[in-house]
mmCIF file of C-alpha atoms in Angstrom:
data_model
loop_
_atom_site.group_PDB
_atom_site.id
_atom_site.type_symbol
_atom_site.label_atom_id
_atom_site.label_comp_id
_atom_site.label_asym_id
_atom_site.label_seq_id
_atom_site.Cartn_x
_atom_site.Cartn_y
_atom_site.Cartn_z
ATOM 1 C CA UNK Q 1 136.082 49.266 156.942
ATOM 2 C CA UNK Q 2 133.540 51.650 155.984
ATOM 3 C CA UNK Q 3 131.683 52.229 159.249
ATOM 4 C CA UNK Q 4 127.541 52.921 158.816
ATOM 5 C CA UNK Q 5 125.386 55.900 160.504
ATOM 6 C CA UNK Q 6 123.171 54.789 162.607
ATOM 7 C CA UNK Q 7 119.783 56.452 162.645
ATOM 8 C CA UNK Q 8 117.074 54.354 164.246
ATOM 9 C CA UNK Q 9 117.520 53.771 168.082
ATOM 10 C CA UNK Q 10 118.712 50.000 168.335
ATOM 11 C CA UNK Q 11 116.598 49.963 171.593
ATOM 12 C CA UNK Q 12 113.035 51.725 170.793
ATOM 13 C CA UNK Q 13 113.296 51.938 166.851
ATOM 14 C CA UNK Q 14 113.071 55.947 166.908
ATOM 15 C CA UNK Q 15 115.257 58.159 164.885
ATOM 16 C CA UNK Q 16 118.292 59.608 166.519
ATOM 17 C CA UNK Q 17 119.778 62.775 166.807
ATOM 18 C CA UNK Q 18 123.475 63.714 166.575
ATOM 19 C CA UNK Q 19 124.874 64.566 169.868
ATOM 20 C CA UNK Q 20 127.953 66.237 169.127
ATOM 21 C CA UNK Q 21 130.420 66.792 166.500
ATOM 22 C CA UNK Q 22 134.274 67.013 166.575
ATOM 23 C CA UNK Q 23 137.032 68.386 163.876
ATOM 24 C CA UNK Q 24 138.794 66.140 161.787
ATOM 25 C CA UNK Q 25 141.692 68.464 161.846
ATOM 26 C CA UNK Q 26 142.018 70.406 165.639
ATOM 27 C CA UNK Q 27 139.505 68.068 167.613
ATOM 28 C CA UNK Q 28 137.491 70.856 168.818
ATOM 29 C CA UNK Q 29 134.050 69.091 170.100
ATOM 30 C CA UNK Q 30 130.577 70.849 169.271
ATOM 31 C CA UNK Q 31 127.924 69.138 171.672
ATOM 32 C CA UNK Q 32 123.800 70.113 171.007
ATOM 33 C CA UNK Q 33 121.063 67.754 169.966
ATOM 34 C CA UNK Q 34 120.919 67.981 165.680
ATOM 35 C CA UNK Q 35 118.260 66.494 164.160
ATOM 36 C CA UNK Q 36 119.646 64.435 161.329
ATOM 37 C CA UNK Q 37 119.212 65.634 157.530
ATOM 38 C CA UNK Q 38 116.464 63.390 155.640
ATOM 39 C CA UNK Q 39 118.933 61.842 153.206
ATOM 40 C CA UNK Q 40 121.257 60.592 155.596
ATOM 41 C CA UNK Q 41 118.192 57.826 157.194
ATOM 42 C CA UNK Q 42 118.353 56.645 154.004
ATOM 43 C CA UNK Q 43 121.011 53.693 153.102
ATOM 44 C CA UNK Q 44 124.289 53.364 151.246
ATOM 45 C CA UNK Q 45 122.510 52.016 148.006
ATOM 46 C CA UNK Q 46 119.611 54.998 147.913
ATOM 47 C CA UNK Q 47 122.543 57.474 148.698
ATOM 48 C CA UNK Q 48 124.883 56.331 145.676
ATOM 49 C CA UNK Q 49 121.633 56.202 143.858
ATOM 50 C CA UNK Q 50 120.444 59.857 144.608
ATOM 51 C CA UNK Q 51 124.268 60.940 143.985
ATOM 52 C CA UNK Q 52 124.217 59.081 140.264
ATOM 53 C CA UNK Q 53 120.957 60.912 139.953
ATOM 54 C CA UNK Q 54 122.314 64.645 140.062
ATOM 55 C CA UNK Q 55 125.450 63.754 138.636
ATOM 56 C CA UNK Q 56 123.398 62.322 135.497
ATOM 57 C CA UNK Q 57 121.576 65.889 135.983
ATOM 58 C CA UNK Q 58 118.548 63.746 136.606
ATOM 59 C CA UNK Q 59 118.481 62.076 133.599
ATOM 60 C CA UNK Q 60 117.008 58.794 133.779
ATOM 61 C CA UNK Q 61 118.531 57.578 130.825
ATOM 62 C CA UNK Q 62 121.441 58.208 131.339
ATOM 63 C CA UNK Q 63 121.513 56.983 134.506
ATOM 64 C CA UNK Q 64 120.149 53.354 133.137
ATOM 65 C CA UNK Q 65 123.061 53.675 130.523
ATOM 66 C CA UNK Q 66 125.482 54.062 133.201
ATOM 67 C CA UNK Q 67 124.260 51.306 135.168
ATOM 68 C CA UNK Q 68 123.616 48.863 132.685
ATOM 69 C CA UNK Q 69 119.708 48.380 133.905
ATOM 70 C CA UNK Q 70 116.662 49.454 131.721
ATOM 71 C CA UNK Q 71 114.911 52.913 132.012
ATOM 72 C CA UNK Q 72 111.579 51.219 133.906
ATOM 73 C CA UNK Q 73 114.372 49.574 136.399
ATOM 74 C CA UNK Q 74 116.450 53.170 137.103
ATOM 75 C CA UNK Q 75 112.680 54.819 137.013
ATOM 76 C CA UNK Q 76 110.944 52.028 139.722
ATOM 77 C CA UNK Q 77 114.198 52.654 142.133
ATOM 78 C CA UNK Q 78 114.220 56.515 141.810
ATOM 79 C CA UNK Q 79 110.074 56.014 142.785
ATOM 80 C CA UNK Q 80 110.818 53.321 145.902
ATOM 81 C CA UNK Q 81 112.962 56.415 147.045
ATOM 82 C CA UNK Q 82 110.232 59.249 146.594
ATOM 83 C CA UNK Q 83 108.205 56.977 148.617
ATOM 84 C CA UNK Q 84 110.761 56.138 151.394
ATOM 85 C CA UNK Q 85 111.280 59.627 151.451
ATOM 86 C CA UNK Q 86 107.484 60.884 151.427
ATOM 87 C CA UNK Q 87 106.886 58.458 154.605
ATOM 88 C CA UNK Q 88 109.940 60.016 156.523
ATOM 89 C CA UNK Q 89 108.844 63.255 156.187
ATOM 90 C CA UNK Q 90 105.366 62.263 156.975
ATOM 91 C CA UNK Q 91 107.387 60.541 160.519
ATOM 92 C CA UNK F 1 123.356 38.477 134.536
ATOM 93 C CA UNK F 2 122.699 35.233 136.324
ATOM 94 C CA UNK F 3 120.796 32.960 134.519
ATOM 95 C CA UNK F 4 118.099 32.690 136.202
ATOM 96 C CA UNK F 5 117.580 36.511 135.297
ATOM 97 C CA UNK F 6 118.185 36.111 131.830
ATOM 98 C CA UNK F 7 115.663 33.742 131.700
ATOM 99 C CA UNK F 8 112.895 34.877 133.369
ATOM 100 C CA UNK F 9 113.593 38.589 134.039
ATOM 101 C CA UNK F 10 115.979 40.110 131.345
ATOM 102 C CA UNK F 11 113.755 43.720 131.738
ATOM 103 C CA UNK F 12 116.330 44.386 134.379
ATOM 104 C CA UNK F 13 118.316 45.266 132.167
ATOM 105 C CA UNK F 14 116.624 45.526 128.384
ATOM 106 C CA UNK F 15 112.767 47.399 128.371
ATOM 107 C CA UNK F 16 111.815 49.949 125.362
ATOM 108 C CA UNK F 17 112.401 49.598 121.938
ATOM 109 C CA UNK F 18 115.287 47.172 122.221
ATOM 110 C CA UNK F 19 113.347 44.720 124.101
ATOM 111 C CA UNK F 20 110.753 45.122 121.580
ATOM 112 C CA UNK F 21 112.865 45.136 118.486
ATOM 113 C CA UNK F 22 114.248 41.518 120.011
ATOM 114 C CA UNK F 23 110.555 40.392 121.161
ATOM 115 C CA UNK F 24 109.433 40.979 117.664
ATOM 116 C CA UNK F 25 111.986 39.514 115.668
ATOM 117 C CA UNK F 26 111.765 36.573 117.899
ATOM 118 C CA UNK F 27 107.898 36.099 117.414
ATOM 119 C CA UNK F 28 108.464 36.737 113.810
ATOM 120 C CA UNK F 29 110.981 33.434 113.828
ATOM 121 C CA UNK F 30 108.009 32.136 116.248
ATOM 122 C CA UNK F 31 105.156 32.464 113.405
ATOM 123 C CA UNK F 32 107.384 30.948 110.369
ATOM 124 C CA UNK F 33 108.270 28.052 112.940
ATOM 125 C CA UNK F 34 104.528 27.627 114.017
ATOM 126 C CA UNK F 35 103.987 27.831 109.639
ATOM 127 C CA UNK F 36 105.913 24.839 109.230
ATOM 128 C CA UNK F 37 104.657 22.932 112.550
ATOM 129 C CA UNK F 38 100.984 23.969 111.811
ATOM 130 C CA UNK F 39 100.887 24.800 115.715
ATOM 131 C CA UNK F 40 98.610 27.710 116.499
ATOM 132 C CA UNK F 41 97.746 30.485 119.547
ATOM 133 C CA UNK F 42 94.714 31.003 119.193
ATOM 134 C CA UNK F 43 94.905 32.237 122.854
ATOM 135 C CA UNK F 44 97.580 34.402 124.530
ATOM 136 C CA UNK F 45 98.955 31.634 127.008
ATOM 137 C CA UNK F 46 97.956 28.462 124.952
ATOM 138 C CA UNK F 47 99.221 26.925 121.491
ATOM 139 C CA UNK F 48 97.419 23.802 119.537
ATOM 140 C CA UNK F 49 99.044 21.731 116.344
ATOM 141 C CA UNK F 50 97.361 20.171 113.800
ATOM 142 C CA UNK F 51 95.465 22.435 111.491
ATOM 143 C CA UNK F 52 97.420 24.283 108.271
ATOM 144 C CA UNK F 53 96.160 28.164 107.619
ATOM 145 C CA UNK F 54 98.159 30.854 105.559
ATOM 146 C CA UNK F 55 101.320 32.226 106.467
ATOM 147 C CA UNK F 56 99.739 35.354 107.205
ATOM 148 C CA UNK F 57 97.224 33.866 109.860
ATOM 149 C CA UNK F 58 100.313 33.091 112.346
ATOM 150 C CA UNK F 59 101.559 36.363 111.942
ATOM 151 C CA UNK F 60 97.888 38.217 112.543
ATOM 152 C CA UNK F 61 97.873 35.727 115.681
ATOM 153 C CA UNK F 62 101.326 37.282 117.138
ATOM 154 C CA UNK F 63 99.951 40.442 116.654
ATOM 155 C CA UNK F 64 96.714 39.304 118.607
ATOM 156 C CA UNK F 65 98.864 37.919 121.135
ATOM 157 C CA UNK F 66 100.782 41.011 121.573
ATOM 158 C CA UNK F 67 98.293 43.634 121.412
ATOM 159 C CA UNK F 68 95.693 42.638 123.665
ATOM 160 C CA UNK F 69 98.337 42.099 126.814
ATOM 161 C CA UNK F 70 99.457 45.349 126.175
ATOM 162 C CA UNK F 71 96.721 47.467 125.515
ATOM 163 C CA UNK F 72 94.890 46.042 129.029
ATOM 164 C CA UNK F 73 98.450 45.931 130.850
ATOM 165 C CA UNK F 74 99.068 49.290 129.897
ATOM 166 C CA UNK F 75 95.317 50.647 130.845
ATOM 167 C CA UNK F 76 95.314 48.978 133.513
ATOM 168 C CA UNK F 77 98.763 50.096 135.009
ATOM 169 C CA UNK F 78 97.602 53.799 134.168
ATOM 170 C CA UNK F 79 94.808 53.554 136.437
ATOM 171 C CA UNK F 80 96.920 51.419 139.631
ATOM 172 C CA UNK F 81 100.525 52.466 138.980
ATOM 173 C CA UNK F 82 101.916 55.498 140.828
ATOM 174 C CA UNK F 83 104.653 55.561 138.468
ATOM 175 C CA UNK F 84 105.201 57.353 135.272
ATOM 176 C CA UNK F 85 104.769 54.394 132.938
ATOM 177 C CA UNK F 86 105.607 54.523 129.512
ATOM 178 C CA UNK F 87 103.553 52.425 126.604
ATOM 179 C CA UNK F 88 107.008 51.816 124.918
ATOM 180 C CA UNK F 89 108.128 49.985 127.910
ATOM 181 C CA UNK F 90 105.037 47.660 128.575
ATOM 182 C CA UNK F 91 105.677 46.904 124.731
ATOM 183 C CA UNK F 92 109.135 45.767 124.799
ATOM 184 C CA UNK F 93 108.910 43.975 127.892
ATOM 185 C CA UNK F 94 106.008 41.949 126.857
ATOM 186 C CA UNK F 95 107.067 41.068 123.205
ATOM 187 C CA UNK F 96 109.938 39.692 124.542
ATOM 188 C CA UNK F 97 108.118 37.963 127.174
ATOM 189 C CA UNK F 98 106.726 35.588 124.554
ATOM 190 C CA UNK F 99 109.736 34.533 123.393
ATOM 191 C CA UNK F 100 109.696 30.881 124.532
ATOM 192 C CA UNK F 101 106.708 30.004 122.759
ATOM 193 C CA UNK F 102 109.238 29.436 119.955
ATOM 194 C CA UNK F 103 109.925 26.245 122.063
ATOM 195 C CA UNK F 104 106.402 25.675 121.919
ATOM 196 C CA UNK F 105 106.124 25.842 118.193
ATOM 197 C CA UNK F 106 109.075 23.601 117.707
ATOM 198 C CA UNK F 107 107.175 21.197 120.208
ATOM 199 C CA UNK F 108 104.582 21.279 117.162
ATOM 200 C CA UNK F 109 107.220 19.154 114.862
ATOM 201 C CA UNK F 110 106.452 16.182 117.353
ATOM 202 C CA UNK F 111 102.738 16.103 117.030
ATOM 203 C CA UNK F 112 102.448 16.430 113.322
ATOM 204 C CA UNK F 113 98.844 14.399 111.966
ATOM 205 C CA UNK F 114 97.190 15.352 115.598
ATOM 206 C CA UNK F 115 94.227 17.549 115.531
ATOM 207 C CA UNK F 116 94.784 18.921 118.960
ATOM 208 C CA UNK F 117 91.697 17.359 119.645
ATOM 209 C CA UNK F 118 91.725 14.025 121.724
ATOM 210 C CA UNK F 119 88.227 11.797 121.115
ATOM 211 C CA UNK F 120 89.025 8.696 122.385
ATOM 212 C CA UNK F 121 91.406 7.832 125.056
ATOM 213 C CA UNK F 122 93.674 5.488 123.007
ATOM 214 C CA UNK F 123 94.616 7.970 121.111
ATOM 215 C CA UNK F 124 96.926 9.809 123.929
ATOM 216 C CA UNK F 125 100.060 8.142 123.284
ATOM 217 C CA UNK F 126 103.442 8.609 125.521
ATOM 218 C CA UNK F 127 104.608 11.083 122.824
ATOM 219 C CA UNK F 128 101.361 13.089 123.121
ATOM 220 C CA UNK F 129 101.548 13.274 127.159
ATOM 221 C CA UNK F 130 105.732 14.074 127.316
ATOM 222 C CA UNK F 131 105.258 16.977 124.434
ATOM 223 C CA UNK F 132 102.052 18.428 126.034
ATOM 224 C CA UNK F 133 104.116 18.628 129.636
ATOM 225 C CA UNK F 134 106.977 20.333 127.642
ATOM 226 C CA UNK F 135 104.532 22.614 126.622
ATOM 227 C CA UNK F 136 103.010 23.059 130.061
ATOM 228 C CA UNK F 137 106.563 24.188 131.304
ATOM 229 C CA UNK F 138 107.293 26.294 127.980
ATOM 230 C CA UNK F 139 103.619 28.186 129.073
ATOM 231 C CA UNK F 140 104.271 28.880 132.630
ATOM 232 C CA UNK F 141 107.615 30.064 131.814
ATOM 233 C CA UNK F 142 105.935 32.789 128.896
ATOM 234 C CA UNK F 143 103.838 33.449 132.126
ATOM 235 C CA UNK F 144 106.784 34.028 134.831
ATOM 236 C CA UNK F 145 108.383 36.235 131.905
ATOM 237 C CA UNK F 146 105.234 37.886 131.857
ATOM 238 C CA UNK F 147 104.883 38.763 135.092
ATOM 239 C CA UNK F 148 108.075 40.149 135.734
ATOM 240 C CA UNK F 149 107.376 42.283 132.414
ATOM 241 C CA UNK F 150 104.394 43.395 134.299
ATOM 242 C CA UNK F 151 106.177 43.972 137.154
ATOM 243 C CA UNK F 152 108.877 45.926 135.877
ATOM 244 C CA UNK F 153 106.976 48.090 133.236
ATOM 245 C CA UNK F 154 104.567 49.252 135.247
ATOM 246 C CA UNK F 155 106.162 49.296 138.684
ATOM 247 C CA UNK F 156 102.362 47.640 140.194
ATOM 248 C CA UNK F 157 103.908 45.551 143.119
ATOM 249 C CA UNK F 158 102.268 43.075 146.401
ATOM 250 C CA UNK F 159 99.331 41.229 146.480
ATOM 251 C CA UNK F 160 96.943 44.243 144.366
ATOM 252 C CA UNK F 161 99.602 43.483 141.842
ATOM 253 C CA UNK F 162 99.618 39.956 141.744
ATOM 254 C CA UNK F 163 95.916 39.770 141.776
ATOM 255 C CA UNK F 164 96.289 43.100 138.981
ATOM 256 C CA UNK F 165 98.180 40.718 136.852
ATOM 257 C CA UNK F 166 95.814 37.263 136.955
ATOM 258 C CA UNK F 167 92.895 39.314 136.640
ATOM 259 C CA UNK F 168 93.884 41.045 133.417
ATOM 260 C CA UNK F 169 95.435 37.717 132.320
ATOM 261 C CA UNK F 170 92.639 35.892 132.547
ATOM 262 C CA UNK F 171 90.586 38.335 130.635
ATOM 263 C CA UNK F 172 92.840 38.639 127.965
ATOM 264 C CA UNK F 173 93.337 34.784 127.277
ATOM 265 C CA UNK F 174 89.288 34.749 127.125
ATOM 266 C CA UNK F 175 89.033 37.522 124.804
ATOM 267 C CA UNK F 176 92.277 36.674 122.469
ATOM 268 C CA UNK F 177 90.359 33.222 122.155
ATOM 269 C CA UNK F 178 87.217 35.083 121.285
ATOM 270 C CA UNK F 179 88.926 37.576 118.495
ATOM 271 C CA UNK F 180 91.282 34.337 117.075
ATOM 272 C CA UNK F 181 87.861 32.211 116.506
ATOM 273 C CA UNK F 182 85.947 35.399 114.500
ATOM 274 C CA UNK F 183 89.139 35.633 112.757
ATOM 275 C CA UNK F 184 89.674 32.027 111.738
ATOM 276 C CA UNK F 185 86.134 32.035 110.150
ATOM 277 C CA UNK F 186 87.424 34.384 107.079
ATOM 278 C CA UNK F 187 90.587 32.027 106.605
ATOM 279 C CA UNK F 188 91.263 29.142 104.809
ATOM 280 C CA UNK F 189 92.419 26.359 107.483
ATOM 281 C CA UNK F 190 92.521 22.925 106.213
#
């Protein structure tokens, strides 16, 4: 099971910072308070989405191709992220 | 595609030039149908029977009915949509919007020898009422398939878009009745 990054505070609703950080490999802990990037508040869907989107070098039609919806579709999802993203960096 | 989608939002998944080449071929089938049924739109979300014109005349009407919608769609989506619309796609989606009204023209078979015009109330029949609901159902269906068109072409969404949309519907039906009368005075319709 695919476990999901937090990053609003279940308690107050603010965004959360990363604590610390620990190797994969040799375990070695790195504690600080990181603020965390921009795309990573965003969810699964808008991540696979902006992922498509640079791996279609940010062609639109190619994109709808790929995912079987129309260009206006692929085009009014690429905009509801611009605007998810404008307000966050407003936040 | 669930069904529900394919019937009353396929521009998921076809907008452009394929949804147009589809939505015309489909009103093109729609005016030889409404030829042969003698039913007429003379607005953009109404149809009436009774009255033979030309062949041409029920093409020049889909044309009517196709233009207006998107020429104040697509003006009014430049003006309230933040997206980067394209004419191509408010053209596709909306030809193929109209293409239940073919249902509607076939519902003209049914009331062959009526005017469209009721004078007295003996002559509504059972026939009459059942065929005019079917129509009824066949219109708001055009105007769910509409919507979404709307909706999808132009990315205009919540309540400004809603009200967007009935607004510019409204005004369309009232001028598309007002063209379709000045052009039935320079046909023959018998």
């Amino acid at each position: 099971m695919s476990k999901k990054l937090p990053h609003t505070c279940p308690s107050c609703s603010a965004t959360l910072n990363v604590k610390s950080l620990v190797c994969g490999n040799c375990q070695t802990e790195v504690s600080g308070n990181y603020g965390l990037p921009l795309l990573a508040s965003l969810t699964d869907e808008e991540q696979e989405f902006i992922t498509n989107f640079v791996k279609c070098s940010g062609s639109l039609k190619v994109m709808a191709q790929n995912l079987g919806l129309s260009y206006p579709t692929v085009r009014n999802l690429l905009d509801d992220i611009i605007q998810k993203i404008e307000s966050l960096q407003v936040k | 595609m669930k069904l529900t989608s394919v019937l009353f939002n396929p521009f998921i998944r076809v907008a452009g030039t394929k949804a147009l080449l589809i939505g015309l071929l489909a009103m093109s089938v729609t005016a030889i149908v409404c030829f042969l049924s003698n039913t007429h739109f003379d607005g953009v979300v109404d149809a009436h029977t009774g009255l033979k014109a030309p062949l041409f005349s029920y093409f020049v009407e889909s044309v009517i009915m196709l233009g207006l919608p998107v020429v104040f769609f697509y003006s009014v989506a430049l003006i309230f949509s933040k997206s980067s619309i394209r004419f191509i796609d408010v053209a596709g989606t909306l030809a193929l919007a109209r293409w239940p009204m073919i249902f509607a023209a076939i519902c003209g078979f049914g009331l062959q020898g009526h005017t469209g015009a009721i004078h007295d109330i003996n002559e509504i029949t059972p026939v009459i009422v059942a065929i005019s609901l079917v129509e009824l159902l066949i219109t708001i269906w055009m105007i769910v398939m509409m919507y979404n068109a709307f909706k999808v072409s132009c990315n205009v969404k919540g309540i400004s878009g809603n009200v967007i949309f009935i607004v510019v519907l409204l005004f369309v039906e009232v001028i598309s009745h007002v063209i379709s009368n000045e052009f039935y005075k320079y046909i023959r319709i018998v």
